[in-house]
CSV table of C-alpha atoms and ligand atoms in Angstrom, one decimal:
chain,number,residue,atom,x,y,z
A,1,MET,CA,0.0,0.0,0.0
A,2,GLY,CA,1.4,3.4,-1.0
A,3,GLU,CA,1.7,6.4,1.4
A,4,PHE,CA,-1.3,8.2,0.0
A,5,GLU,CA,-3.6,5.2,0.0
A,6,LEU,CA,-2.6,4.6,3.6
A,7,ILE,CA,-3.3,8.1,4.6
A,8,ARG,CA,-6.6,8.0,2.8
A,9,GLN,CA,-7.7,4.7,4.2
A,10,PHE,CA,-6.7,5.2,7.9
A,11,PHE,CA,-6.6,8.9,8.5
A,12,GLN,CA,-8.6,10.8,6.0
A,13,ARG,CA,-11.7,8.7,5.5
A,14,GLU,CA,-13.4,9.4,8.8
A,15,GLN,CA,-12.8,13.1,8.3
A,16,ALA,CA,-14.7,13.1,5.0
A,17,GLU,CA,-17.9,12.2,6.8
A,18,ASN,CA,-18.2,15.5,8.7
A,19,THR,CA,-16.4,18.8,8.7
A,20,PRO,CA,-15.2,19.6,12.2
A,21,ALA,CA,-15.6,23.1,13.6
A,22,GLY,CA,-13.2,25.7,12.4
A,23,VAL,CA,-11.6,23.5,9.7
A,24,VAL,CA,-11.8,25.4,6.4
A,25,LEU,CA,-9.6,22.8,4.7
A,26,GLY,CA,-8.5,19.5,6.3
A,27,ILE,CA,-6.3,16.6,5.3
A,28,GLY,CA,-5.2,16.4,1.7
A,29,ASP,CA,-3.6,19.8,0.8
A,30,ASP,CA,-0.1,21.2,1.6
A,31,CYS,CA,-1.5,22.8,4.7
A,32,ALA,CA,-4.7,22.7,6.7
A,33,LEU,CA,-6.6,26.0,6.9
A,34,LEU,CA,-8.1,26.7,10.3
A,35,GLN,CA,-10.4,29.4,11.7
A,36,PRO,CA,-9.8,29.8,15.5
A,37,PRO,CA,-12.7,30.8,17.6
A,38,ALA,CA,-13.1,34.6,17.6
A,39,GLY,CA,-11.2,36.4,20.3
A,40,CYS,CA,-9.5,33.3,21.7
A,41,GLN,CA,-5.8,32.6,22.2
A,42,LEU,CA,-4.4,29.4,20.7
A,43,ALA,CA,-2.7,26.9,23.0
A,44,ILE,CA,-0.3,24.6,21.1
A,45,SER,CA,1.7,21.7,22.3
A,46,VAL,CA,3.7,18.9,20.6
A,47,ASP,CA,4.9,15.6,22.1
A,48,THR,CA,6.8,12.6,20.7
A,49,LEU,CA,6.3,9.1,21.9
A,50,ILE,CA,9.0,6.5,21.2
A,51,ALA,CA,8.4,2.8,21.3
A,52,ASP,CA,9.9,1.2,24.5
A,53,VAL,CA,10.7,4.6,25.9
A,54,HIS,CA,7.2,6.1,26.4
A,55,PHE,CA,5.1,2.9,25.8
A,56,PRO,CA,5.8,-0.8,25.6
A,57,ALA,CA,6.4,-1.5,21.9
A,58,ASP,CA,4.3,-4.7,22.0
A,59,ALA,CA,1.3,-2.8,23.3
A,60,ALA,CA,-1.9,-2.9,21.3
A,61,ALA,CA,-1.9,-0.2,18.6
A,62,GLU,CA,-5.3,0.9,19.7
A,63,ASP,CA,-4.1,1.5,23.2
A,64,ILE,CA,-1.0,3.3,22.0
A,65,ALA,CA,-3.1,5.7,19.9
A,66,GLU,CA,-5.6,6.4,22.6
A,67,ARG,CA,-2.9,7.0,25.2
A,68,ALA,CA,-0.9,9.3,22.9
A,69,LEU,CA,-3.8,11.5,22.2
A,70,ARG,CA,-5.0,11.6,25.8
A,71,VAL,CA,-1.5,12.5,27.0
A,72,ASN,CA,-1.5,15.5,24.6
A,73,LEU,CA,-5.0,16.6,25.6
A,74,SER,CA,-3.7,16.6,29.2
A,75,ASP,CA,-1.3,19.4,28.2
A,76,LEU,CA,-4.3,21.4,26.9
A,77,ALA,CA,-6.1,20.7,30.2
A,78,ALA,CA,-3.1,21.9,32.1
A,79,MET,CA,-3.4,25.3,30.4
A,80,GLY,CA,-7.2,25.5,30.8
A,81,ALA,CA,-7.6,25.2,27.0
A,82,GLU,CA,-10.4,23.5,25.1
A,83,PRO,CA,-9.4,21.0,22.4
A,84,LEU,CA,-9.9,22.0,18.8
A,85,TRP,CA,-7.5,20.1,16.4
A,86,PHE,CA,-4.5,17.9,16.2
A,87,THR,CA,-1.8,16.7,13.7
A,88,LEU,CA,-0.1,13.3,13.6
A,89,ALA,CA,3.4,12.6,12.5
A,90,LEU,CA,3.7,8.8,12.4
A,91,THR,CA,6.9,6.9,11.8
A,92,MET,CA,6.7,3.1,11.6
A,93,PRO,CA,8.9,0.3,10.4
A,94,SER,CA,6.3,-0.9,7.8
A,95,ALA,CA,2.7,-0.3,6.7
A,96,ASP,CA,1.2,-3.1,8.8
A,97,GLU,CA,-2.5,-2.8,8.0
A,98,GLU,CA,-3.7,-4.6,11.0
A,99,TRP,CA,-1.6,-2.4,13.3
A,100,LEU,CA,-2.9,0.7,11.4
A,101,ARG,CA,-6.5,-0.4,11.7
A,102,GLY,CA,-6.2,-0.6,15.5
A,103,PHE,CA,-4.2,2.6,15.7
A,104,SER,CA,-6.8,4.5,13.6
A,105,ARG,CA,-9.7,3.0,15.7
A,106,GLY,CA,-8.1,4.1,19.0
A,107,LEU,CA,-7.2,7.5,17.6
A,108,PHE,CA,-10.6,8.4,16.2
A,109,ARG,CA,-12.5,7.0,19.1
A,110,THR,CA,-10.5,9.3,21.4
A,111,ALA,CA,-10.7,12.3,19.0
A,112,ARG,CA,-14.5,12.0,18.9
A,113,GLN,CA,-14.8,11.6,22.7
A,114,PHE,CA,-12.8,14.8,23.3
A,115,ASP,CA,-14.1,16.7,20.2
A,116,CYS,CA,-10.6,17.2,18.8
A,117,ALA,CA,-10.2,16.8,15.0
A,118,LEU,CA,-7.3,15.4,13.1
A,119,ILE,CA,-6.4,18.0,10.5
A,120,GLY,CA,-3.1,16.8,9.0
A,121,GLY,CA,0.2,15.1,9.5
A,122,ASP,CA,3.1,13.2,8.0
A,123,THR,CA,3.8,9.6,7.4
A,124,THR,CA,7.3,8.1,7.2
A,125,ALA,CA,9.2,4.8,7.5
A,126,GLY,CA,11.5,4.2,10.4
A,127,PRO,CA,11.5,3.0,14.0
A,128,LEU,CA,8.0,3.3,15.6
A,129,SER,CA,7.4,6.9,16.9
A,130,ILE,CA,4.4,9.0,17.2
A,131,THR,CA,4.3,12.8,17.3
A,132,LEU,CA,1.1,14.5,18.1
A,133,GLN,CA,0.5,18.3,18.1
A,134,VAL,CA,-2.6,19.5,19.7
A,135,MET,CA,-4.2,22.9,19.4
A,136,GLY,CA,-6.8,24.3,21.7
A,137,SER,CA,-8.4,27.6,22.6
A,138,VAL,CA,-8.4,29.7,25.7
A,139,PRO,CA,-10.0,33.0,26.5
A,140,PRO,CA,-7.4,35.8,26.7
A,141,ALA,CA,-5.6,36.0,30.1
A,142,GLN,CA,-7.4,32.9,31.4
A,143,ALA,CA,-4.7,30.3,30.6
A,144,LEU,CA,-3.4,28.3,33.6
A,145,ARG,CA,0.3,29.1,33.7
A,146,ARG,CA,3.2,27.9,35.9
A,147,ASP,CA,4.4,31.3,36.9
A,148,GLY,CA,1.5,32.8,38.9
A,149,ALA,CA,1.7,31.3,42.3
A,150,SER,CA,2.4,33.3,45.5
A,151,PRO,CA,3.8,32.3,49.0
A,152,GLY,CA,1.0,30.9,51.1
A,153,ASP,CA,-0.9,29.5,48.2
A,154,TYR,CA,-2.2,25.9,48.8
A,155,ILE,CA,-1.1,23.1,46.6
A,156,LEU,CA,-3.7,20.7,45.3
A,157,VAL,CA,-3.9,17.7,43.0
A,158,THR,CA,-6.9,16.2,41.2
A,159,HIS,CA,-8.1,12.6,41.8
A,160,SER,CA,-5.3,10.2,42.9
A,161,LEU,CA,-1.5,9.9,42.4
A,162,GLY,CA,0.8,7.0,41.7
A,163,ASP,CA,-1.7,5.0,39.5
A,164,GLY,CA,0.4,5.6,36.3
A,165,ALA,CA,3.5,4.0,37.8
A,166,ALA,CA,1.5,1.2,39.4
A,167,GLY,CA,-0.3,0.6,36.1
A,168,LEU,CA,3.0,0.3,34.2
A,169,ALA,CA,4.3,-2.1,37.0
A,170,VAL,CA,1.1,-4.2,36.5
A,171,ILE,CA,1.6,-4.3,32.7
A,172,GLN,CA,5.3,-5.2,33.2
A,173,GLN,CA,4.3,-7.8,35.8
A,174,ARG,CA,6.3,-6.2,38.6
A,175,LEU,CA,3.1,-5.7,40.7
A,176,SER,CA,0.3,-8.1,41.3
A,177,LEU,CA,-3.0,-7.2,43.1
A,178,ASN,CA,-6.5,-8.6,42.8
A,179,ALA,CA,-8.0,-8.6,39.2
A,180,ALA,CA,-10.2,-5.5,39.8
A,181,HIS,CA,-7.3,-3.4,41.1
A,182,GLU,CA,-5.1,-4.6,38.2
A,183,ASP,CA,-7.7,-3.7,35.6
A,184,TYR,CA,-8.2,-0.3,37.2
A,185,LEU,CA,-4.4,0.4,37.1
A,186,ARG,CA,-3.9,-0.9,33.5
A,187,ASN,CA,-6.7,1.4,32.5
A,188,ARG,CA,-5.2,4.3,34.3
A,189,PHE,CA,-2.0,3.8,32.4
A,190,TYR,CA,-3.5,3.4,28.9
A,191,ARG,CA,-6.4,5.7,29.3
A,192,PRO,CA,-5.2,8.7,31.4
A,193,GLU,CA,-8.0,11.2,31.8
A,194,PRO,CA,-7.3,14.7,30.5
A,195,ARG,CA,-8.8,16.8,33.3
A,196,LEU,CA,-10.4,19.2,31.0
A,197,GLN,CA,-13.7,19.9,33.0
A,198,GLU,CA,-11.6,20.5,36.1
A,199,ALA,CA,-9.3,22.8,34.2
A,200,TYR,CA,-12.2,25.0,33.0
A,201,LEU,CA,-13.4,25.4,36.6
A,202,LEU,CA,-9.9,26.3,37.7
A,203,ARG,CA,-9.3,29.1,35.1
A,204,GLU,CA,-10.7,31.7,37.6
A,205,LEU,CA,-9.4,30.0,40.7
A,206,ALA,CA,-5.9,28.6,40.3
A,207,SER,CA,-2.9,30.9,40.5
A,208,ALA,CA,-0.7,28.3,38.7
A,209,ALA,CA,-1.2,24.8,37.3
A,210,LEU,CA,0.4,22.0,35.3
A,211,ASP,CA,-0.2,18.3,34.5
A,212,ILE,CA,1.8,15.6,36.2
A,213,SER,CA,3.7,13.6,33.6
A,214,ASP,CA,7.1,13.1,35.1
A,215,GLY,CA,6.0,12.7,38.8
A,216,LEU,CA,4.6,15.2,41.3
A,217,VAL,CA,7.9,16.3,42.8
A,218,ALA,CA,9.6,16.8,39.4
A,219,ASP,CA,6.7,18.7,37.9
A,220,LEU,CA,5.8,20.8,41.0
A,221,ALA,CA,9.5,21.9,40.8
A,222,HIS,CA,8.6,23.6,37.6
A,223,ILE,CA,5.9,25.7,39.3
A,224,CYS,CA,8.4,26.5,42.1
A,225,ALA,CA,11.0,27.6,39.6
A,226,ALA,CA,8.6,29.6,37.4
A,227,SER,CA,7.0,31.3,40.5
A,228,ASP,CA,10.3,31.6,42.4
A,229,LEU,CA,9.0,29.7,45.4
A,230,ALA,CA,9.5,26.6,47.6
A,231,ALA,CA,6.9,23.9,48.0
A,232,VAL,CA,6.2,21.8,51.2
A,233,ILE,CA,4.3,18.6,50.7
A,234,ASP,CA,2.7,16.6,53.5
A,235,VAL,CA,3.2,13.0,52.3
A,236,ALA,CA,0.4,11.7,54.6
A,237,SER,CA,-2.1,13.8,52.6
A,238,LEU,CA,-1.3,12.4,49.1
A,239,PRO,CA,-4.5,11.0,47.6
A,240,LEU,CA,-4.1,7.3,46.8
A,241,SER,CA,-6.6,5.1,44.9
A,242,PRO,CA,-8.1,2.0,46.6
A,243,ALA,CA,-5.8,0.0,44.3
A,244,LEU,CA,-2.7,1.7,45.7
A,245,GLU,CA,-4.0,1.5,49.2
A,246,ALA,CA,-4.3,-2.3,48.7
A,247,MET,CA,-0.6,-2.5,48.0
A,248,GLN,CA,1.4,-4.4,50.7
A,249,ASP,CA,4.3,-1.9,50.4
A,250,GLN,CA,2.7,1.5,51.4
A,251,MET,CA,6.1,3.2,51.3
A,252,LEU,CA,6.4,2.2,47.6
A,253,ALA,CA,2.9,3.4,47.0
A,254,ARG,CA,3.9,6.8,48.4
A,255,GLN,CA,7.1,6.9,46.4
A,256,TRP,CA,5.1,6.2,43.2
A,257,ALA,CA,2.7,9.0,44.2
A,258,LEU,CA,5.6,11.4,44.6
A,259,THR,CA,7.9,10.4,41.8
A,260,GLY,CA,6.2,7.8,39.6
A,261,GLY,CA,5.0,9.9,36.7
A,262,ASP,CA,2.4,9.1,34.0
A,263,ASP,CA,-0.5,10.2,36.2
A,264,TYR,CA,-1.7,13.2,34.1
A,265,GLU,CA,-3.5,14.6,37.1
A,266,LEU,CA,-3.5,18.4,37.5
A,267,CYS,CA,-1.3,20.0,40.2
A,268,PHE,CA,-2.4,23.5,41.0
A,269,ALA,CA,-2.0,26.4,43.4
A,270,VAL,CA,-4.8,28.3,45.0
A,271,ALA,CA,-4.5,31.5,47.0
A,272,PRO,CA,-6.1,31.4,50.5
A,273,GLU,CA,-8.8,33.8,49.5
A,274,LYS,CA,-9.9,31.6,46.7
A,275,MET,CA,-9.9,28.4,48.8
A,276,PRO,CA,-13.6,28.7,49.9
A,277,ASP,CA,-14.7,28.7,46.2
A,278,VAL,CA,-12.5,25.6,45.5
A,279,ALA,CA,-13.7,23.9,48.7
A,280,MET,CA,-17.3,24.5,47.6
A,281,LEU,CA,-16.7,22.9,44.2
A,282,ILE,CA,-15.1,19.9,46.0
A,283,ALA,CA,-18.1,19.7,48.5
A,284,GLU,CA,-20.6,19.8,45.6
A,285,GLY,CA,-18.7,16.9,43.9
A,286,ARG,CA,-17.9,19.1,40.8
A,287,LEU,CA,-14.1,18.9,41.5
A,288,GLN,CA,-12.2,16.0,43.0
A,289,ALA,CA,-9.1,17.5,44.5
A,290,THR,CA,-7.0,17.3,47.6
A,291,VAL,CA,-4.8,19.8,49.4
A,292,ILE,CA,-1.3,18.3,49.7
A,293,GLY,CA,0.8,21.2,50.8
A,294,ALA,CA,1.6,24.9,50.4
A,295,LEU,CA,4.0,27.2,48.7
A,296,ALA,CA,6.5,29.3,50.7
A,297,PRO,CA,9.4,31.7,50.1
A,298,GLY,CA,12.5,29.8,49.0
A,299,SER,CA,13.1,27.1,46.4
A,300,GLY,CA,12.7,23.4,45.7
A,301,VAL,CA,10.2,20.8,46.7
A,302,HIS,CA,10.3,19.6,50.3
A,303,CYS,CA,8.4,16.4,51.3
A,304,GLU,CA,7.5,15.8,55.0
A,305,LEU,CA,5.9,12.9,56.8
A,306,GLU,CA,4.8,13.6,60.4
A,307,GLY,CA,7.1,16.6,60.6
A,308,GLU,CA,10.2,14.7,59.4
A,309,PRO,CA,11.8,15.1,56.0
A,310,PHE,CA,10.7,12.2,53.7
A,311,VAL,CA,13.5,10.7,51.6
A,312,LEU,CA,12.7,10.3,47.9
A,313,HIS,CA,14.2,7.4,46.0
A,314,GLN,CA,14.1,9.1,42.6
A,315,SER,CA,12.8,12.6,41.7
A,316,GLY,CA,10.9,11.7,38.6
A,317,TYR,CA,11.2,9.9,35.3
A,318,ARG,CA,14.1,11.3,33.2
A,319,HIS,CA,14.4,10.2,29.6
A,320,PHE,CA,17.9,9.2,28.7
A,321,ALA,CA,18.9,9.3,32.4
A,322,HIS,CA,20.9,6.1,31.7
A,323,ASP,CA,23.1,7.8,29.0
B,1,ADP,P1,3.5,17.1,1.7
B,1,ADP,O1,4.4,16.2,0.9
B,1,ADP,O2,2.9,18.2,0.9
B,1,ADP,O3,4.0,17.5,3.0
B,1,ADP,P2,2.2,14.7,2.5
B,1,ADP,O4,2.3,13.8,1.3
B,1,ADP,O5,3.2,14.6,3.6
B,1,ADP,O6,2.2,16.2,2.0
B,1,ADP,O7,0.7,14.6,3.1
B,1,ADP,C1,-0.4,14.7,2.3
B,1,ADP,C2,-1.6,15.1,3.1
B,1,ADP,O8,-1.9,14.1,4.0
B,1,ADP,C3,-1.3,16.4,3.9
B,1,ADP,O9,-2.5,17.1,3.9
B,1,ADP,C4,-1.0,15.9,5.3
B,1,ADP,O10,-1.3,16.8,6.3
B,1,ADP,C5,-1.8,14.6,5.3
B,1,ADP,N1,-1.2,13.5,6.2
B,1,ADP,C6,0.0,12.9,6.0
B,1,ADP,N2,0.2,11.9,6.9
B,1,ADP,C7,-0.9,12.0,7.7
B,1,ADP,C8,-1.2,11.3,8.9
B,1,ADP,N3,-0.5,10.4,9.5
B,1,ADP,N4,-2.4,11.7,9.5
B,1,ADP,C9,-3.2,12.7,9.0
B,1,ADP,N5,-2.9,13.4,7.9
B,1,ADP,C10,-1.7,13.0,7.3
B,2,MG,MG1,4.9,15.7,4.1
């Protein structure tokens, strides 16, 4: 199958059925032509996923596609931006039709779920790698940035931490729990939830935010650096899922929550005067989030358990750390 037939069959066909919002010209020309929503700013992010670095190479193509798009959408959520469009640069060893069918299915299912349209890309031969670029819109001056936090702001995270690392451990058979917990964790790894609805609520409430991809400690350090502050985390307050709470080794569960990565939850700062509004959203069940610490003058991320410093075993996943 030639390159153009492949593009037509697996990436263009679904598009022909309906024209997504703002797409003046989609796949098939030298460029896509896009009309952003009036008055909005564009939020753009690109990410490359390499086989065996960012996902197991033998994972199902459908899972790889779904995870790749969800991870990118999480970057839009981290800015408070609403998904609009994405591009796909796909490099693969050969045009394996069965693999492409699965990949296309996972990709478009996710694209439909989050209302984000594929508008172009590039297809080349080589070792398996997937580059997605997402574009979203955000009202002017409402984006959730890393540099807006102040001393005294609370630090919160959405949902639970450590599930990404535990999910990978289950997939790689380094962790075994009961079947329901294992299913939950595998699902958390392959289908991380971009916290978009949470992010829209936080636009007016958070002073800084990001999504946790490399681990809480490593990512929170970016807010600290950008806002010129220190963070103090109370390890006992870290939200753990029932699956992590079922682990025999609770110290390992906490280490994963702090440094494991792949969680794609939001970590955000809230000024004390905005906390009643955030607490109300939490009480109403519209926002699932937990206070895990506070920002203070200084630098770096400091973890404490019962008043004592908590020793970290690694401070986040670093690609090429073994080089
Ligand atoms: P050019 O050579 O002009 O860069 P290509 O031959 O790379 O164009 O691509 C032809 C069309 O198909 C373009 O509109 C491009 O955006 C689209 N395209 C190529 N690969 C993909 C892909 N994997 N997914 C979606 N669209 C793609
Ligand atoms: Mg090209």
